[in-house]
Each structure stands twice: as structure tokens, then as C-alpha cells.
Amino acid sequence: MTEMKALLRFPAERKIALADCPVPTPGDHDLLVQTSFSVISPGTEFTQARQATASLLQKAWQRPDLVALTLKSLRQEGARSTVSRVNNRLGQPMPMGYCAVGKVVRTGSKAYDFAPGQRVAIAGMGSANHAQCNRVPINLACPVPDTLSDQKAAFATLYALALHAIRQGKTTIGDHVAIIGAGLIGQLLCQTAVAAGTNVTIIEPHPYRRELAQENGANRCFTTASSAQSDVFDAVYICAPARGLHKLVDAAARLCRDRATIICVGDVAISAQRKMLYDKEIVIKQVRSYGPGRYDPAYEELGQDYPVGYVRWTIKRNMEAALDLMAKGRLDPTPLITKEIAFENIADHFAKGPDLNQLATLVRYGASVDRPKTALHECDVTAPSPATVRLGLIGTGNYAGGQLVPHLIKQADINVLACCSQDGISAVAMARKLGDAKAVSSAHAIINDPRVNSVIIATRHDSHAKLAADALAAGKHVWLEKPIAIDLAGIGLLRDQTSSSSLFMVGHNRRYAPMSGQLRVALPDGPRHFRYRVRVSPLPNDHWLCHSDQGGRTIGEITHFIDLIHSLTAGSITDIHCHWLDRKMGDSIWKIRLSDGSQGEISYQHTNRREAKETLQIDAPGFDAELTDWKKLTINGKTVMRQRFGQDKGQAAAISAFTQAVATGQRNPLIPRLEDEISLMSLVITAANCG
């Protein structure tokens, strides 16, 4: 089996639908799980459904942070580039679901504690999707006890969330707690609090939900918070969306005893009047998913656990506790299952909208999905495309979709036959954009496809060298996004392919930009002095470029600027020196010497100020030039080029150079050879390690 069905949100088309997707490929720390049941959490998921089907104006209102980023891009890069990025982002389908159970089909090379055929509960948006198969990190999967049914085990994630909430509230035996909102999460929290030996009061306007809460062990139920104000609670849990000014948090504060805690479990906008919070010294806490480890790439993606002596209750330990409590009968989700549907009917279920009389909907997956074999994703071998450049796109993230593909589709003599992403979902979006392309989840399905003669590799940095070496060994022409490697081991893999007759080109697009060409013509002979000032905005701490295994943002970008300097000289690079100002942040000064006597200095630093990202100054006897952010070029005091709308950093010309070289067999003089790229990256890596 190479394909499966998954429930996806399509923001650009404002719809939710079951779509054909490639079966995902598990990484080293992942499992491939065939789903047997998943749970629809109505509050979270119907909110996502409304967001997916909202108009562009409504989306902007819901996400002002993204609007701000769009306006920033518009100022810096111009309308064309910004529109391309926005369309690419809106065109990305998003999976739905975050709690499920199934059987392990395949394990990653470092998923030591799991085996094919094992039943596991799985968690996390993007991992435990409403899909026939899921790629799940090992720390978001837990073995299911033999005595526990799949139907109950599917709730492990939701119970883990309730357990984490209880721990955030430090609720213990004998405490009096109030729960505002008795939807699915409120009911699960009620059960969990009762199991912990607490006295639970429910505040919920809907009669059916109040009755169900009493069946689940609540001591008392009230329609409004004002009805329960005669009581004083140790903790108040808000499990309802609070978007109105002050309302729910103020109501919760009135219920609190002195120095009590308010725990926000739902989508709660924290807005309250200060006086009551101050007078009672109330603590307000948030519940971030299912426990410590969530959104930590080291925990989720690399399988690194937290020591139990320092972090007692992680996501996985909360899930294990939930499964154990269900197996012992202390927790039982059965009364909360108000509907069971077949997977093929799930899109219709969301189309009908939420129903206050329904809580958990259990989604049942049939046995029609065959177990994937070892060769998961082989492309169909059909007649070759008539185009000269028959391309496979490996990596379908924001850069590929927003910066490369818009230029690729304008090339007449190119046909993109297949595109690949590890989860398969972003590849589906790219395939839809390209028309006839096939979406796959294994890079080697493209590398081994005899129809494909060229590949573009735009994946995460740690995979670049291995994928490029494999593609060259398979006789493919290769465009590789920078950096070509992040360590000397990767350089070694590429050095083994220097005898390849295939074209190898790195995505150093700046050397192909019109302003670079103008400089190349104007520069006098002899040594030149380059001062390159690069100022970049800080990335979020959880951005993949900040992962320790990606080499760091600086290593990923610095060759762009070194390569441009090199392309503007007549010499070869003889020495690179790095002085780290802040190694963790990546702030650094790079000094370059070239064989023709030229020298360069690159100042690469992070800033929060609004200023030019790139400023290149060049001096030579009787000559000076300044290039400002790819918008303005001044030579000897005269403005010779100005880009009034946006920037042209050479992406289109670079792609054209690649496709023409593949089509004609004639290398563009601007394209360095593999040996030169290896030499440059070796010097950069050595300098970074010694700096």
C-alpha cells in the first residue's frame, strides 16, 4: 500500500475533506501506526473546522500575528513575493485530530521499545490524525494494556490532558474544586478529579451535560457560577471558551478561596478585573496540552526523555497513567461516547456542525487498509515525460513552495513528476499546485524513479548531504539547497560522488541576481575589499533551524554571502576564519581571504530593529559600491539600479541556469563545480568549529 485516506483542512478552498495521501515514512525516532479508532474532540476540532472554512478577512481577524508578518514581508520583499508566500501557506492542507489508537506497522531505526503488531495509543496534532496511517514520534505513543479495548485506549490523550490539568492545579484528596464547562474535556476532568478523591462541583448551563457530570461523580451541579457562590473552592478549572471581557475569569475568581488557583484548560482569553485577584492573591495557570515535553523538538522529534527525578509527569507518563487507570476501571470514557461513525463518513460529520447533545465521537477505521510492505513508496513506472527536465521535488516546505515552485512552473521545458514530504501531506498540497505530479513520502521513491532525471532537494539541513549523494549515485542531476552539509561526515559522502557526470548545483541564487551581474561588469581588476553586513530577525526557540542536529542557522545561511563575494572576484577562497560573538544565537564575524588578494568580512548578527537585512560595500582602487537589501545598487556615488517593488535575489535566473544546463548539457559559467562547493563548505565547517 502506498496511499491512504486522511481528513484534511484546505484553508485556500475553505473546505474539509477526505483526501488521498501517501502513507507517511517514519523517521529514526518514529513509528508508523495503522489507526483503528480516533476520537473527535468537539470543542477543539469544530473550532478548527470553522477556521478552515472562514473567509480570508475572518482568518485575518483570527490571526493578527500572521497579518503582522505578512505586512512585514510586504515592506521588505514586495507584493509578488508576499503573495506567493501567502498563497503557498494557504495552499498547505492541515490534518485534523490528535488522539487515536492503532497497531504499529513499522518502526524507525531508533524506536527500540516498540515492535510491529503492538497496540499503541498515540497523541498530538500532526501525529495522531484522523488518517488511516500515522507517523508518530516515540514519545507520543504508549503501549496499550492487553485488558484494555481500543475504543477506550483511544481516549488516552484526552485523559492525559485532564491529568496534566489536575497536576497544574495541585488538586489532592479532599479538595473542593469547581469545573466551569462540562463539555468533553470538562467531563474527563470531572472523572479524573473524582478518581483523585476530590469533591467536584460542575457549572454548566446545558441540562444534559449536568446530568452526565453527576453520573460521572460530580457532587453538585449548577447552571451558573453565581448559583455556587456560597461555596469556596480550592481550585476552579475553566473548560469553556472565554472570549468576552472579564466574564469567566471574574466568575472563577468569585468562587475561589483565599490564595486559590484558577486553571485555564480551554481557549480562555485571560482578562479579569485586578481587585479580586489581588485581594485573594489568586494564581492563574495555563494547561499546555498533555504535559511537559509538548512542543519541545528534542522530546517530540528526537525521542529524548526528561529524567524522572526532574520531570515526574511528562506527556508519555501521563498517557501511561491514563491507560493504567482505564485498565483498572478507575476511569471510563464509555459514558462520554455519544456517537460512533465510520471513517469514510467523517467529513460529513464535520459538515453538520457541532451538537450540544453530543460529546465524544468515536471514529471507526475499517480493515480495508493493507499492511504496508518494506518498499512503501515506489512511483509507477510509466512512459517518460516529453519534457527534457523531468524533475522530482524532495522537500515541500515553505521555502520550496514560496520561493522555488513559482519560478519552476514558468519554465517551459520542465515537468515536475513527483514531490515528497516525510508526512506526505505537504506533498499533497504541492502536487495539487503542480497538476500532474505524484505525491510521495519517501525521497528514494523519487531518486529510484527511472522517469526522473533531476531532483531539487529542499529538506532540513541534516539530510542534504546524504540525499544529494544518493541522487548523484543514481545518475540524477541535483539542485541542492544550502548548506550542502552540516559536518565533515556529510562532506565525505559528497566527496565520494565527485566523479559523477551529473550536474550538481547549489541554491546560491544571489550570484545570479541582476545587481550581482551589474557589479561583475563594473568591478575593476585587482584585489577588492568586501564588507557584508547581515542583520536577521530572531527565530522562535522551537523553530527547526534551532535544533542542535541542524548545524545552526548561521551554518545554514553563511555560504550565501560567502558565495556572493567569491563570485565577484577572480580568485579562489584560500582561508575562512570565524569569530563567534554569541555561538548559541549564531552572531559572528567571518573573514575571508582569496587567492587574487581580495578580502571579505561578513558581520552576521540578530536584531529586533527595522533595518536593511543585507548591506554589501565594496572598495577597490578608484572604485566603491554599495548594494542595499537587493533594492538599490550605488556605484561610485551614482545609483545604477533600483528595485522599487520587492527584491530580485536571483532565484528565477538560478533555476533557469539549472534547467538550461540539464536540457543542453552545457554548464553555465556561473555554476561552480561540486569540488568547489565541497572546498567552500569544508572551510566553513572547519572555521565554525575552530572559532
mmCIF file with all atom_site columns, N, CA and C in Angstrom, residues 236-291:
data_model
loop_
_atom_site.group_PDB
_atom_site.id
_atom_site.type_symbol
_atom_site.label_atom_id
_atom_site.label_alt_id
_atom_site.label_comp_id
_atom_site.label_asym_id
_atom_site.label_entity_id
_atom_site.label_seq_id
_atom_site.pdbx_PDB_ins_code
_atom_site.Cartn_x
_atom_site.Cartn_y
_atom_site.Cartn_z
_atom_site.occupancy
_atom_site.B_iso_or_equiv
_atom_site.pdbx_formal_charge
_atom_site.auth_seq_id
_atom_site.auth_comp_id
_atom_site.auth_asym_id
_atom_site.auth_atom_id
_atom_site.pdbx_PDB_model_num
ATOM 1   N N  . VAL A 1 236 ? -10.423 26.338 40.685 1.00 0.00 ? 236 VAL A N  1
ATOM 2   C CA . VAL A 1 236 ? -11.504 26.454 39.699 1.00 0.00 ? 236 VAL A CA 1
ATOM 3   C C  . VAL A 1 236 ? -10.908 26.202 38.323 1.00 0.00 ? 236 VAL A C  1
ATOM 4   N N  . TYR A 1 237 ? -11.450 25.219 37.614 1.00 0.00 ? 237 TYR A N  1
ATOM 5   C CA . TYR A 1 237 ? -10.980 24.845 36.281 1.00 0.00 ? 237 TYR A CA 1
ATOM 6   C C  . TYR A 1 237 ? -11.942 25.415 35.242 1.00 0.00 ? 237 TYR A C  1
ATOM 7   N N  . ILE A 1 238 ? -11.402 26.214 34.322 1.00 0.00 ? 238 ILE A N  1
ATOM 8   C CA . ILE A 1 238 ? -12.222 26.773 33.244 1.00 0.00 ? 238 ILE A CA 1
ATOM 9   C C  . ILE A 1 238 ? -12.040 25.901 32.010 1.00 0.00 ? 238 ILE A C  1
ATOM 10  N N  . CYS A 1 239 ? -13.083 25.188 31.652 1.00 0.00 ? 239 CYS A N  1
ATOM 11  C CA . CYS A 1 239 ? -13.049 24.275 30.494 1.00 0.00 ? 239 CYS A CA 1
ATOM 12  C C  . CYS A 1 239 ? -14.038 24.743 29.433 1.00 0.00 ? 239 CYS A C  1
ATOM 13  N N  . ALA A 1 240 ? -14.145 26.025 29.293 1.00 0.00 ? 240 ALA A N  1
ATOM 14  C CA . ALA A 1 240 ? -15.053 26.612 28.310 1.00 0.00 ? 240 ALA A CA 1
ATOM 15  C C  . ALA A 1 240 ? -14.343 27.774 27.652 1.00 0.00 ? 240 ALA A C  1
ATOM 16  N N  . PRO A 1 241 ? -14.666 28.071 26.392 1.00 0.00 ? 241 PRO A N  1
ATOM 17  C CA . PRO A 1 241 ? -14.015 29.218 25.730 1.00 0.00 ? 241 PRO A CA 1
ATOM 18  C C  . PRO A 1 241 ? -14.455 30.519 26.374 1.00 0.00 ? 241 PRO A C  1
ATOM 19  N N  . ALA A 1 242 ? -13.476 31.354 26.723 1.00 0.00 ? 242 ALA A N  1
ATOM 20  C CA . ALA A 1 242 ? -13.777 32.641 27.359 1.00 0.00 ? 242 ALA A CA 1
ATOM 21  C C  . ALA A 1 242 ? -13.200 33.743 26.500 1.00 0.00 ? 242 ALA A C  1
ATOM 22  N N  . ARG A 1 243 ? -14.032 34.389 25.709 1.00 0.00 ? 243 ARG A N  1
ATOM 23  C CA . ARG A 1 243 ? -13.555 35.459 24.845 1.00 0.00 ? 243 ARG A CA 1
ATOM 24  C C  . ARG A 1 243 ? -14.170 36.814 25.237 1.00 0.00 ? 243 ARG A C  1
ATOM 25  N N  . GLY A 1 244 ? -15.245 36.793 26.019 1.00 0.00 ? 244 GLY A N  1
ATOM 26  C CA . GLY A 1 244 ? -15.843 38.047 26.458 1.00 0.00 ? 244 GLY A CA 1
ATOM 27  C C  . GLY A 1 244 ? -15.006 38.684 27.556 1.00 0.00 ? 244 GLY A C  1
ATOM 28  N N  . LEU A 1 245 ? -14.978 39.985 27.607 1.00 0.00 ? 245 LEU A N  1
ATOM 29  C CA . LEU A 1 245 ? -14.145 40.714 28.539 1.00 0.00 ? 245 LEU A CA 1
ATOM 30  C C  . LEU A 1 245 ? -14.516 40.362 29.983 1.00 0.00 ? 245 LEU A C  1
ATOM 31  N N  . HIS A 1 246 ? -13.560 39.833 30.710 1.00 0.00 ? 246 HIS A N  1
ATOM 32  C CA . HIS A 1 246 ? -13.627 39.583 32.150 1.00 0.00 ? 246 HIS A CA 1
ATOM 33  C C  . HIS A 1 246 ? -14.535 38.413 32.561 1.00 0.00 ? 246 HIS A C  1
ATOM 34  N N  . LYS A 1 247 ? -15.515 38.026 31.788 1.00 0.00 ? 247 LYS A N  1
ATOM 35  C CA . LYS A 1 247 ? -16.639 37.252 32.307 1.00 0.00 ? 247 LYS A CA 1
ATOM 36  C C  . LYS A 1 247 ? -16.244 35.986 33.061 1.00 0.00 ? 247 LYS A C  1
ATOM 37  N N  . LEU A 1 248 ? -15.607 35.033 32.396 1.00 0.00 ? 248 LEU A N  1
ATOM 38  C CA . LEU A 1 248 ? -15.373 33.749 33.043 1.00 0.00 ? 248 LEU A CA 1
ATOM 39  C C  . LEU A 1 248 ? -14.308 33.830 34.118 1.00 0.00 ? 248 LEU A C  1
ATOM 40  N N  . VAL A 1 249 ? -13.238 34.550 33.867 1.00 0.00 ? 249 VAL A N  1
ATOM 41  C CA . VAL A 1 249 ? -12.180 34.633 34.870 1.00 0.00 ? 249 VAL A CA 1
ATOM 42  C C  . VAL A 1 249 ? -12.692 35.352 36.111 1.00 0.00 ? 249 VAL A C  1
ATOM 43  N N  . ASP A 1 250 ? -13.480 36.400 35.940 1.00 0.00 ? 250 ASP A N  1
ATOM 44  C CA . ASP A 1 250 ? -14.072 37.081 37.096 1.00 0.00 ? 250 ASP A CA 1
ATOM 45  C C  . ASP A 1 250 ? -15.004 36.143 37.859 1.00 0.00 ? 250 ASP A C  1
ATOM 46  N N  . ALA A 1 251 ? -15.798 35.370 37.115 1.00 0.00 ? 251 ALA A N  1
ATOM 47  C CA . ALA A 1 251 ? -16.708 34.420 37.769 1.00 0.00 ? 251 ALA A CA 1
ATOM 48  C C  . ALA A 1 251 ? -15.918 33.373 38.551 1.00 0.00 ? 251 ALA A C  1
ATOM 49  N N  . ALA A 1 252 ? -14.827 32.898 37.953 1.00 0.00 ? 252 ALA A N  1
ATOM 50  C CA . ALA A 1 252 ? -13.985 31.920 38.643 1.00 0.00 ? 252 ALA A CA 1
ATOM 51  C C  . ALA A 1 252 ? -13.351 32.527 39.885 1.00 0.00 ? 252 ALA A C  1
ATOM 52  N N  . ALA A 1 253 ? -12.929 33.787 39.791 1.00 0.00 ? 253 ALA A N  1
ATOM 53  C CA . ALA A 1 253 ? -12.287 34.448 40.935 1.00 0.00 ? 253 ALA A CA 1
ATOM 54  C C  . ALA A 1 253 ? -13.247 34.574 42.107 1.00 0.00 ? 253 ALA A C  1
ATOM 55  N N  . ARG A 1 254 ? -14.528 34.844 41.812 1.00 0.00 ? 254 ARG A N  1
ATOM 56  C CA . ARG A 1 254 ? -15.502 34.959 42.896 1.00 0.00 ? 254 ARG A CA 1
ATOM 57  C C  . ARG A 1 254 ? -15.716 33.633 43.617 1.00 0.00 ? 254 ARG A C  1
ATOM 58  N N  . LEU A 1 255 ? -15.457 32.521 42.928 1.00 0.00 ? 255 LEU A N  1
ATOM 59  C CA . LEU A 1 255 ? -15.630 31.206 43.544 1.00 0.00 ? 255 LEU A CA 1
ATOM 60  C C  . LEU A 1 255 ? -14.427 30.775 44.380 1.00 0.00 ? 255 LEU A C  1
ATOM 61  N N  . CYS A 1 256 ? -13.311 31.443 44.196 1.00 0.00 ? 256 CYS A N  1
ATOM 62  C CA . CYS A 1 256 ? -12.060 30.990 44.816 1.00 0.00 ? 256 CYS A CA 1
ATOM 63  C C  . CYS A 1 256 ? -11.978 31.368 46.287 1.00 0.00 ? 256 CYS A C  1
ATOM 64  N N  . ARG A 1 257 ? -11.381 30.504 47.058 1.00 0.00 ? 257 ARG A N  1
ATOM 65  C CA . ARG A 1 257 ? -10.971 30.859 48.412 1.00 0.00 ? 257 ARG A CA 1
ATOM 66  C C  . ARG A 1 257 ? -9.725  31.734 48.321 1.00 0.00 ? 257 ARG A C  1
ATOM 67  N N  . ASP A 1 258 ? -9.286  32.214 49.473 1.00 0.00 ? 258 ASP A N  1
ATOM 68  C CA . ASP A 1 258 ? -8.055  32.987 49.524 1.00 0.00 ? 258 ASP A CA 1
ATOM 69  C C  . ASP A 1 258 ? -6.879  32.133 49.054 1.00 0.00 ? 258 ASP A C  1
ATOM 70  N N  . ARG A 1 259 ? -6.061  32.680 48.136 1.00 0.00 ? 259 ARG A N  1
ATOM 71  C CA . ARG A 1 259 ? -4.871  32.023 47.581 1.00 0.00 ? 259 ARG A CA 1
ATOM 72  C C  . ARG A 1 259 ? -5.205  30.723 46.842 1.00 0.00 ? 259 ARG A C  1
ATOM 73  N N  . ALA A 1 260 ? -6.343  30.680 46.235 1.00 0.00 ? 260 ALA A N  1
ATOM 74  C CA . ALA A 1 260 ? -6.719  29.531 45.405 1.00 0.00 ? 260 ALA A CA 1
ATOM 75  C C  . ALA A 1 260 ? -6.096  29.677 44.017 1.00 0.00 ? 260 ALA A C  1
ATOM 76  N N  . THR A 1 261 ? -6.405  28.696 43.151 1.00 0.00 ? 261 THR A N  1
ATOM 77  C CA . THR A 1 261 ? -5.827  28.673 41.807 1.00 0.00 ? 261 THR A CA 1
ATOM 78  C C  . THR A 1 261 ? -6.927  28.572 40.765 1.00 0.00 ? 261 THR A C  1
ATOM 79  N N  . ILE A 1 262 ? -6.801  29.376 39.711 1.00 0.00 ? 262 ILE A N  1
ATOM 80  C CA . ILE A 1 262 ? -7.658  29.244 38.527 1.00 0.00 ? 262 ILE A CA 1
ATOM 81  C C  . ILE A 1 262 ? -6.828  28.570 37.447 1.00 0.00 ? 262 ILE A C  1
ATOM 82  N N  . ILE A 1 263 ? -7.340  27.489 36.873 1.00 0.00 ? 263 ILE A N  1
ATOM 83  C CA . ILE A 1 263 ? -6.615  26.752 35.841 1.00 0.00 ? 263 ILE A CA 1
ATOM 84  C C  . ILE A 1 263 ? -7.401  26.859 34.536 1.00 0.00 ? 263 ILE A C  1
ATOM 85  N N  . CYS A 1 264 ? -6.766  27.433 33.530 1.00 0.00 ? 264 CYS A N  1
ATOM 86  C CA . CYS A 1 264 ? -7.409  27.632 32.228 1.00 0.00 ? 264 CYS A CA 1
ATOM 87  C C  . CYS A 1 264 ? -7.111  26.435 31.337 1.00 0.00 ? 264 CYS A C  1
ATOM 88  N N  . VAL A 1 265 ? -8.118  25.606 31.127 1.00 0.00 ? 265 VAL A N  1
ATOM 89  C CA . VAL A 1 265 ? -7.947  24.401 30.318 1.00 0.00 ? 265 VAL A CA 1
ATOM 90  C C  . VAL A 1 265 ? -8.438  24.627 28.894 1.00 0.00 ? 265 VAL A C  1
ATOM 91  N N  . GLY A 1 266 ? -9.430  25.448 28.729 1.00 0.00 ? 266 GLY A N  1
ATOM 92  C CA . GLY A 1 266 ? -9.970  25.698 27.397 1.00 0.00 ? 266 GLY A CA 1
ATOM 93  C C  . GLY A 1 266 ? -9.291  26.882 26.731 1.00 0.00 ? 266 GLY A C  1
ATOM 94  N N  . ASP A 1 267 ? -9.915  27.355 25.658 1.00 0.00 ? 267 ASP A N  1
ATOM 95  C CA . ASP A 1 267 ? -9.417  28.510 24.904 1.00 0.00 ? 267 ASP A CA 1
ATOM 96  C C  . ASP A 1 267 ? -9.855  29.771 25.642 1.00 0.00 ? 267 ASP A C  1
ATOM 97  N N  . VAL A 1 268 ? -9.113  30.106 26.691 1.00 0.00 ? 268 VAL A N  1
ATOM 98  C CA . VAL A 1 268 ? -9.516  31.170 27.604 1.00 0.00 ? 268 VAL A CA 1
ATOM 99  C C  . VAL A 1 268 ? -8.666  32.409 27.364 1.00 0.00 ? 268 VAL A C  1
ATOM 100 N N  . ALA A 1 269 ? -9.310  33.490 26.960 1.00 0.00 ? 269 ALA A N  1
ATOM 101 C CA . ALA A 1 269 ? -8.618  34.773 26.876 1.00 0.00 ? 269 ALA A CA 1
ATOM 102 C C  . ALA A 1 269 ? -8.555  35.337 28.292 1.00 0.00 ? 269 ALA A C  1
ATOM 103 N N  . ILE A 1 270 ? -7.361  35.428 28.848 1.00 0.00 ? 270 ILE A N  1
ATOM 104 C CA . ILE A 1 270 ? -7.224  35.809 30.252 1.00 0.00 ? 270 ILE A CA 1
ATOM 105 C C  . ILE A 1 270 ? -7.410  37.312 30.393 1.00 0.00 ? 270 ILE A C  1
ATOM 106 N N  . SER A 1 271 ? -8.615  37.672 30.802 1.00 0.00 ? 271 SER A N  1
ATOM 107 C CA . SER A 1 271 ? -8.957  39.073 31.016 1.00 0.00 ? 271 SER A CA 1
ATOM 108 C C  . SER A 1 271 ? -9.794  39.128 32.280 1.00 0.00 ? 271 SER A C  1
ATOM 109 N N  . ALA A 1 272 ? -9.362  39.934 33.254 1.00 0.00 ? 272 ALA A N  1
ATOM 110 C CA . ALA A 1 272 ? -10.063 39.958 34.533 1.00 0.00 ? 272 ALA A CA 1
ATOM 111 C C  . ALA A 1 272 ? -9.848  41.285 35.226 1.00 0.00 ? 272 ALA A C  1
ATOM 112 N N  . GLN A 1 273 ? -10.744 41.581 36.158 1.00 0.00 ? 273 GLN A N  1
ATOM 113 C CA . GLN A 1 273 ? -10.572 42.749 36.999 1.00 0.00 ? 273 GLN A CA 1
ATOM 114 C C  . GLN A 1 273 ? -9.535  42.436 38.073 1.00 0.00 ? 273 GLN A C  1
ATOM 115 N N  . ARG A 1 274 ? -8.625  43.362 38.268 1.00 0.00 ? 274 ARG A N  1
ATOM 116 C CA . ARG A 1 274 ? -7.475  43.094 39.129 1.00 0.00 ? 274 ARG A CA 1
ATOM 117 C C  . ARG A 1 274 ? -7.842  42.948 40.605 1.00 0.00 ? 274 ARG A C  1
ATOM 118 N N  . LYS A 1 275 ? -8.802  43.731 41.097 1.00 0.00 ? 275 LYS A N  1
ATOM 119 C CA . LYS A 1 275 ? -9.008  43.847 42.538 1.00 0.00 ? 275 LYS A CA 1
ATOM 120 C C  . LYS A 1 275 ? -9.235  42.505 43.217 1.00 0.00 ? 275 LYS A C  1
ATOM 121 N N  . MET A 1 276 ? -10.124 41.662 42.655 1.00 0.00 ? 276 MET A N  1
ATOM 122 C CA . MET A 1 276 ? -10.410 40.398 43.310 1.00 0.00 ? 276 MET A CA 1
ATOM 123 C C  . MET A 1 276 ? -9.216  39.453 43.241 1.00 0.00 ? 276 MET A C  1
ATOM 124 N N  . LEU A 1 277 ? -8.536  39.451 42.114 1.00 0.00 ? 277 LEU A N  1
ATOM 125 C CA . LEU A 1 277 ? -7.336  38.614 42.007 1.00 0.00 ? 277 LEU A CA 1
ATOM 126 C C  . LEU A 1 277 ? -6.291  39.057 43.018 1.00 0.00 ? 277 LEU A C  1
ATOM 127 N N  . TYR A 1 278 ? -6.173  40.369 43.200 1.00 0.00 ? 278 TYR A N  1
ATOM 128 C CA . TYR A 1 278 ? -5.184  40.920 44.130 1.00 0.00 ? 278 TYR A CA 1
ATOM 129 C C  . TYR A 1 278 ? -5.580  40.641 45.579 1.00 0.00 ? 278 TYR A C  1
ATOM 130 N N  . ASP A 1 279 ? -6.841  40.899 45.884 1.00 0.00 ? 279 ASP A N  1
ATOM 131 C CA . ASP A 1 279 ? -7.285  40.738 47.269 1.00 0.00 ? 279 ASP A CA 1
ATOM 132 C C  . ASP A 1 279 ? -7.132  39.302 47.754 1.00 0.00 ? 279 ASP A C  1
ATOM 133 N N  . LYS A 1 280 ? -7.382  38.341 46.871 1.00 0.00 ? 280 LYS A N  1
ATOM 134 C CA . LYS A 1 280 ? -7.299  36.935 47.262 1.00 0.00 ? 280 LYS A CA 1
ATOM 135 C C  . LYS A 1 280 ? -5.950  36.293 46.919 1.00 0.00 ? 280 LYS A C  1
ATOM 136 N N  . GLU A 1 281 ? -5.065  37.047 46.251 1.00 0.00 ? 281 GLU A N  1
ATOM 137 C CA . GLU A 1 281 ? -3.783  36.503 45.771 1.00 0.00 ? 281 GLU A CA 1
ATOM 138 C C  . GLU A 1 281 ? -4.001  35.214 44.975 1.00 0.00 ? 281 GLU A C  1
ATOM 139 N N  . ILE A 1 282 ? -4.888  35.317 44.003 1.00 0.00 ? 282 ILE A N  1
ATOM 140 C CA . ILE A 1 282 ? -5.238  34.152 43.186 1.00 0.00 ? 282 ILE A CA 1
ATOM 141 C C  . ILE A 1 282 ? -4.148  33.894 42.152 1.00 0.00 ? 282 ILE A C  1
ATOM 142 N N  . VAL A 1 283 ? -3.826  32.635 41.978 1.00 0.00 ? 283 VAL A N  1
ATOM 143 C CA . VAL A 1 283 ? -2.861  32.212 40.970 1.00 0.00 ? 283 VAL A CA 1
ATOM 144 C C  . VAL A 1 283 ? -3.625  31.737 39.733 1.00 0.00 ? 283 VAL A C  1
ATOM 145 N N  . ILE A 1 284 ? -3.217  32.211 38.559 1.00 0.00 ? 284 ILE A N  1
ATOM 146 C CA . ILE A 1 284 ? -3.829  31.751 37.303 1.00 0.00 ? 284 ILE A CA 1
ATOM 147 C C  . ILE A 1 284 ? -2.804  30.916 36.543 1.00 0.00 ? 284 ILE A C  1
ATOM 148 N N  . LYS A 1 285 ? -3.200  29.713 36.148 1.00 0.00 ? 285 LYS A N  1
ATOM 149 C CA . LYS A 1 285 ? -2.296  28.819 35.419 1.00 0.00 ? 285 LYS A CA 1
ATOM 150 C C  . LYS A 1 285 ? -2.927  28.380 34.103 1.00 0.00 ? 285 LYS A C  1
ATOM 151 N N  . GLN A 1 286 ? -2.072  28.148 33.130 1.00 0.00 ? 286 GLN A N  1
ATOM 152 C CA . GLN A 1 286 ? -2.492  27.615 31.841 1.00 0.00 ? 286 GLN A CA 1
ATOM 153 C C  . GLN A 1 286 ? -2.173  26.120 31.781 1.00 0.00 ? 286 GLN A C  1
ATOM 154 N N  . VAL A 1 287 ? -2.931  25.402 30.963 1.00 0.00 ? 287 VAL A N  1
ATOM 155 C CA . VAL A 1 287 ? -2.651  23.989 30.702 1.00 0.00 ? 287 VAL A CA 1
ATOM 156 C C  . VAL A 1 287 ? -2.190  23.874 29.259 1.00 0.00 ? 287 VAL A C  1
ATOM 157 N N  . ARG A 1 288 ? -0.912  23.549 29.091 1.00 0.00 ? 288 ARG A N  1
ATOM 158 C CA . ARG A 1 288 ? -0.353  23.439 27.744 1.00 0.00 ? 288 ARG A CA 1
ATOM 159 C C  . ARG A 1 288 ? -0.381  21.974 27.325 1.00 0.00 ? 288 ARG A C  1
ATOM 160 N N  . SER A 1 289 ? -1.464  21.577 26.725 1.00 0.00 ? 289 SER A N  1
ATOM 161 C CA . SER A 1 289 ? -1.590  20.223 26.186 1.00 0.00 ? 289 SER A CA 1
ATOM 162 C C  . SER A 1 289 ? -1.504  19.163 27.272 1.00 0.00 ? 289 SER A C  1
ATOM 163 N N  . TYR A 1 290 ? -0.772  18.092 26.982 1.00 0.00 ? 290 TYR A N  1
ATOM 164 C CA . TYR A 1 290 ? -0.892  16.862 27.778 1.00 0.00 ? 290 TYR A CA 1
ATOM 165 C C  . TYR A 1 290 ? 0.228   16.691 28.791 1.00 0.00 ? 290 TYR A C  1
ATOM 166 N N  . GLY A 1 291 ? 1.143   17.668 28.882 1.00 0.00 ? 291 GLY A N  1
ATOM 167 C CA . GLY A 1 291 ? 2.198   17.578 29.878 1.00 0.00 ? 291 GLY A CA 1
ATOM 168 C C  . GLY A 1 291 ? 3.524   18.071 29.350 1.00 0.00 ? 291 GLY A C  1
#
